[in-house]
XYZ file of C-alpha atoms in Angstrom:
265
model
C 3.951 53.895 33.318
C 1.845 51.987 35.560
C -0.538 49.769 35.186
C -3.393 52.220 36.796
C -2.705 54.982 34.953
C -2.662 53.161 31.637
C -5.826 51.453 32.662
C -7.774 54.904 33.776
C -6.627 56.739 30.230
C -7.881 53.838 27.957
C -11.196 53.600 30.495
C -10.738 50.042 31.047
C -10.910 48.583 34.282
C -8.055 46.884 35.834
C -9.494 43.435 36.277
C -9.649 43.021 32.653
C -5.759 42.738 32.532
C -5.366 40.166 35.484
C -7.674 37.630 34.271
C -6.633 34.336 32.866
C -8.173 32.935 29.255
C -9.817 29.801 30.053
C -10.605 27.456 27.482
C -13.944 26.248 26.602
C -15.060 22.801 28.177
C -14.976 21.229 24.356
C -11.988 22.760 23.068
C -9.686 19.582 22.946
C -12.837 17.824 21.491
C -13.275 20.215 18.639
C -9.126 20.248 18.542
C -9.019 16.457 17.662
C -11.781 16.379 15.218
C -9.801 20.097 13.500
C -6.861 17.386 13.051
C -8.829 14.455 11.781
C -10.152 16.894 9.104
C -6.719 17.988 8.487
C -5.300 14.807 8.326
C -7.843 13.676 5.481
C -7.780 16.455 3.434
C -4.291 17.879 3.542
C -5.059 20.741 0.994
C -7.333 22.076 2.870
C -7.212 25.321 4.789
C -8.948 26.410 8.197
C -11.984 27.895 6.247
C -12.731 24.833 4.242
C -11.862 22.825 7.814
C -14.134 25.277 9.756
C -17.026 24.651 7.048
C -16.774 20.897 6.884
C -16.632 20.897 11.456
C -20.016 23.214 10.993
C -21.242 20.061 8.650
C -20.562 17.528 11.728
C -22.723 19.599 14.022
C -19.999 22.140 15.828
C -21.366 25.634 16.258
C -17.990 27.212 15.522
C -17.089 30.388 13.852
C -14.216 30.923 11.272
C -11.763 32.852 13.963
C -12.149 30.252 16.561
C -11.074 27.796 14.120
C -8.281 30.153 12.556
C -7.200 30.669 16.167
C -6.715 26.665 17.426
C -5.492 26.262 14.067
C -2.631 28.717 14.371
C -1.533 27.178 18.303
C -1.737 23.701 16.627
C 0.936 24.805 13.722
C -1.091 23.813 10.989
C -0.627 24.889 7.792
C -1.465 23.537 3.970
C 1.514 21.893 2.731
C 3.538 22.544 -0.054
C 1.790 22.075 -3.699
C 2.204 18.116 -4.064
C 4.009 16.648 -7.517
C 0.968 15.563 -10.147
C 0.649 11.946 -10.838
C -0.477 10.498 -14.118
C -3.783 8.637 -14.799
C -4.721 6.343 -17.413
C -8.572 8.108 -18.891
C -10.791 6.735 -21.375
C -12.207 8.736 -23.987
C -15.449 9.044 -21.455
C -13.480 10.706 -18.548
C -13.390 7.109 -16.755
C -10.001 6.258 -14.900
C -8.984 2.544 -15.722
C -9.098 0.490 -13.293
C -8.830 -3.312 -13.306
C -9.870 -5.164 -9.883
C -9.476 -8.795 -9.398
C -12.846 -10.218 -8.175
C -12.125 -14.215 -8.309
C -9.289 -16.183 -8.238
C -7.680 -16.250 -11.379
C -9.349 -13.084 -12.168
C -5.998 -11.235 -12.141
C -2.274 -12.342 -11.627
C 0.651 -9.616 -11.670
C 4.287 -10.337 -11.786
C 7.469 -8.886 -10.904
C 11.163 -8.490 -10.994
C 13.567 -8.056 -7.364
C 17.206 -7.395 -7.349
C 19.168 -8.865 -5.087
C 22.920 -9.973 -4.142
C 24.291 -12.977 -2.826
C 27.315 -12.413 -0.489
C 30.203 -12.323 -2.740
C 28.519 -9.803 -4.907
C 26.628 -11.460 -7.295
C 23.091 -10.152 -8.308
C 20.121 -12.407 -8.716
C 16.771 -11.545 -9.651
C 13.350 -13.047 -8.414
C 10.435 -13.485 -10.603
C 7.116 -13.077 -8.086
C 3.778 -13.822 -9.568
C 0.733 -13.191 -7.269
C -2.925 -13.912 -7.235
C -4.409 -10.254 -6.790
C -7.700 -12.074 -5.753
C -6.469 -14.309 -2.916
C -3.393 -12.211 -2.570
C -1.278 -15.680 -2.974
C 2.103 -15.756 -4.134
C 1.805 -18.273 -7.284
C 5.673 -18.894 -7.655
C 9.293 -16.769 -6.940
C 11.486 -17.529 -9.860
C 15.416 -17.377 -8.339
C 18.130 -16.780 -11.191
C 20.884 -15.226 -12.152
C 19.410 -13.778 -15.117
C 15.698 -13.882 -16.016
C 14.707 -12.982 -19.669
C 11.235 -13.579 -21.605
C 11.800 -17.245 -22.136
C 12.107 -17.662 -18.607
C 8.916 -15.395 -17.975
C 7.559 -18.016 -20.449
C 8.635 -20.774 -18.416
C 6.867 -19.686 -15.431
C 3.969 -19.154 -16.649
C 3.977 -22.280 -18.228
C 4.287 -24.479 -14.916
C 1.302 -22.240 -13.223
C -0.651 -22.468 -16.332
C -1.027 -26.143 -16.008
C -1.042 -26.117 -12.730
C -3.674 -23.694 -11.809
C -5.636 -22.990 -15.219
C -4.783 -19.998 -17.132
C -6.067 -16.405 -15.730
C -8.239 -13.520 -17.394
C -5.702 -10.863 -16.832
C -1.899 -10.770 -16.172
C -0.785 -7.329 -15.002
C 2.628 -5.766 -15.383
C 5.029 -2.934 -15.666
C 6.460 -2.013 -19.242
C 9.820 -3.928 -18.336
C 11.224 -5.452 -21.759
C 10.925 -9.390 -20.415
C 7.189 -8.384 -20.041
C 6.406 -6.381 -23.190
C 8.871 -9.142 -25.515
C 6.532 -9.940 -28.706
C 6.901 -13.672 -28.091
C 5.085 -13.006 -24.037
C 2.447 -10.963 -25.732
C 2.214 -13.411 -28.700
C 2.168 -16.412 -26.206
C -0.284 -14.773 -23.539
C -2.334 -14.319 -26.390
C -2.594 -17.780 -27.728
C -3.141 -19.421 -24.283
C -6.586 -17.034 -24.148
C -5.072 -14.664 -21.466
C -5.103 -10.513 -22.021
C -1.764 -8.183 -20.805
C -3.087 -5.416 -18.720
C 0.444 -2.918 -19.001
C 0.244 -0.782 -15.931
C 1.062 3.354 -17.305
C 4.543 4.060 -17.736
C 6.244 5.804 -14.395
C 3.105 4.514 -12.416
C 4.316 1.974 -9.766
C 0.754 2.393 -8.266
C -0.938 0.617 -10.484
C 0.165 -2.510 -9.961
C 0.158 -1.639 -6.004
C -0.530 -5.238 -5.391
C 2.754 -6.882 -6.469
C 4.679 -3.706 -5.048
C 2.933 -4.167 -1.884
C 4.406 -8.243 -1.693
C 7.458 -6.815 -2.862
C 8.230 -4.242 -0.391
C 7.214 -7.310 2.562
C 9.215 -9.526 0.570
C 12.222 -7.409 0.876
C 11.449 -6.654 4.462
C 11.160 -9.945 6.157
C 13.605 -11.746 4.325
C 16.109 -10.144 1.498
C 17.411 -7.654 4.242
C 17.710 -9.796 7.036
C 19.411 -12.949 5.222
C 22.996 -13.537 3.960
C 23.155 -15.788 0.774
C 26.437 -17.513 0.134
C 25.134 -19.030 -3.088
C 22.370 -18.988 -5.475
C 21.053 -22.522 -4.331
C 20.989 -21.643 -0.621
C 19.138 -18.374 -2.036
C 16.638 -20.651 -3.648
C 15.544 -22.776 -0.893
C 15.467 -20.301 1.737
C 13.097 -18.049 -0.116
C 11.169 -21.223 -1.535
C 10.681 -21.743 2.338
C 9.903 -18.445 2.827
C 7.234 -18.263 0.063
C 5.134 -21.402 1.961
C 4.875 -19.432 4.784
C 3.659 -16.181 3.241
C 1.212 -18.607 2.000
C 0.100 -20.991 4.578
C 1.331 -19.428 8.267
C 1.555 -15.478 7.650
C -1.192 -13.614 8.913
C -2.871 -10.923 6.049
C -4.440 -7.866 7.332
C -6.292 -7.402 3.842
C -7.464 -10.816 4.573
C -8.804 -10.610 7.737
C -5.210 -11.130 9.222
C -5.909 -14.927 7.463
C -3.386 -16.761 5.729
C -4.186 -16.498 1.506
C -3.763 -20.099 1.594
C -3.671 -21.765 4.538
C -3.308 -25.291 4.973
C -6.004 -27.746 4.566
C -5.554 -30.813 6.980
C -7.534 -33.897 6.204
C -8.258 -36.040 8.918
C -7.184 -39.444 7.939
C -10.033 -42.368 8.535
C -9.337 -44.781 11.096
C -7.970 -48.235 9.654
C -10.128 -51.526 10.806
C -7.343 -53.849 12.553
C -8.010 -57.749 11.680
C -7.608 -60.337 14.719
């Protein structure tokens, strides 16, 4: 059937079916602002995107939105996995932020190999505060005495801190830490059990720790192992550039300028 006929039974007029759709002048506009929305808010759908564009100013209707947001391929994702929260009694999440050096230190254990198979582990302890990496432990084996140790040398060192934030690991929850964190005037603040995120800061130096060294470095023997990542500790501290920080060192090197000596004739 042609296209005439069709045309003259319906009683629409032929031009209708040879003319292009043409976009509006601030469709891509509207498009990239649809999938910052999007991007932010993940659960929501084109309604709830449409309402919150109408809130930025756009005069646009739920079926223009609907329709870019069916030619983009957007869609809600699937349900996402709950995570656990630590609540007070009041409905208040717990949250401990460092605000001062010494405020907060967290510690860790890594696993890692030297080349003829070996494991090691690493203690890290970290400054939440000034994000600096207080000490990295290298041994074979690391129990509570050693986490004792540690602690010890920083303690005198550096004074002792409010707060020292961990996971439930059994060198961390061991009655004589909690006995002996306790007696130097320091509190345990035990991240929730299966919660990773909350202590995100000593995952976070993990996962560049790891990174930029463990994976790219071949360790014959535990020594070589200890001086390597010794090194590579100073650096983290003094030379490596921290985007939380400004893209600043946490603790850069202080040079004194010496004073010029008086030379006797």
């Amino acid at each position: 059937m042609s296209e005439r006929r069709v045309c003259r039974v319906l009683g629409q007029h032929r031009s209708t079916q040879r003319r292009l759709p043409q976009g509006r002048a601030d469709e891509g506009r509207l498009v990239s602002d649809m999938i910052e929305l999007t991007r932010q808010y993940g659960r929501y759908g084109y309604r709830r995107i449409a309402a919150l564009l109408r809130d930025a100013g756009w005069m646009v209707n739920d079926k223009r939105v609907e329709r870019l947001w069916r030619r983009e391929g957007l869609k809600v994702p699937m349900k996402q996995p709950k995570k656990g929260r630590l609540w007070l009694n009041d409905g208040s999440c717990v949250r401990l932020r460092p605000r001062y050096r010494n405020h907060v230190w967290s510690y860790d254990f890594v696993h890692h190999r030297t080349d003829d198979g070996k494991s090691f582990r690493t203690l890290n302890i970290l400054d939440e505060h000034s994000r600096e990496c207080l000490a990295i432990r290298v041994k074979r084996k690391l129990n509570s005495t050693e986490v004792i140790d540690a602690l010890t040398d920083l303690f005198i060192l550096r004074g002792v801190p409010a707060y020292i934030r961990s996971d439930n690991g059994p060198e961390f929850i061991a009655q004589a830490v909690r006995d002996w964190i306790a007696a130097v005037g320091a509190k345990t603040a035990y991240i929730e059990p299966g919660s990773p995120w909350e202590n995100g800061y000593c995952e976070s130096f993990n996962a560049r720790f790891r990174d930029e060294l463990l994976n790219g470095e071949v360790f014959y023997t535990l020594r070589e192992a200890q001086i390597i990542i010794e090194e590579w500790r100073k650096h983290y501290n003094t030379k490596r550039p921290h985007s939380a920080l400004g893209y600043r060192p946490p603790a850069p090197e202080a040079i004194v300028p010496m004073e010029p000596r008086l030379i006797m004739h």
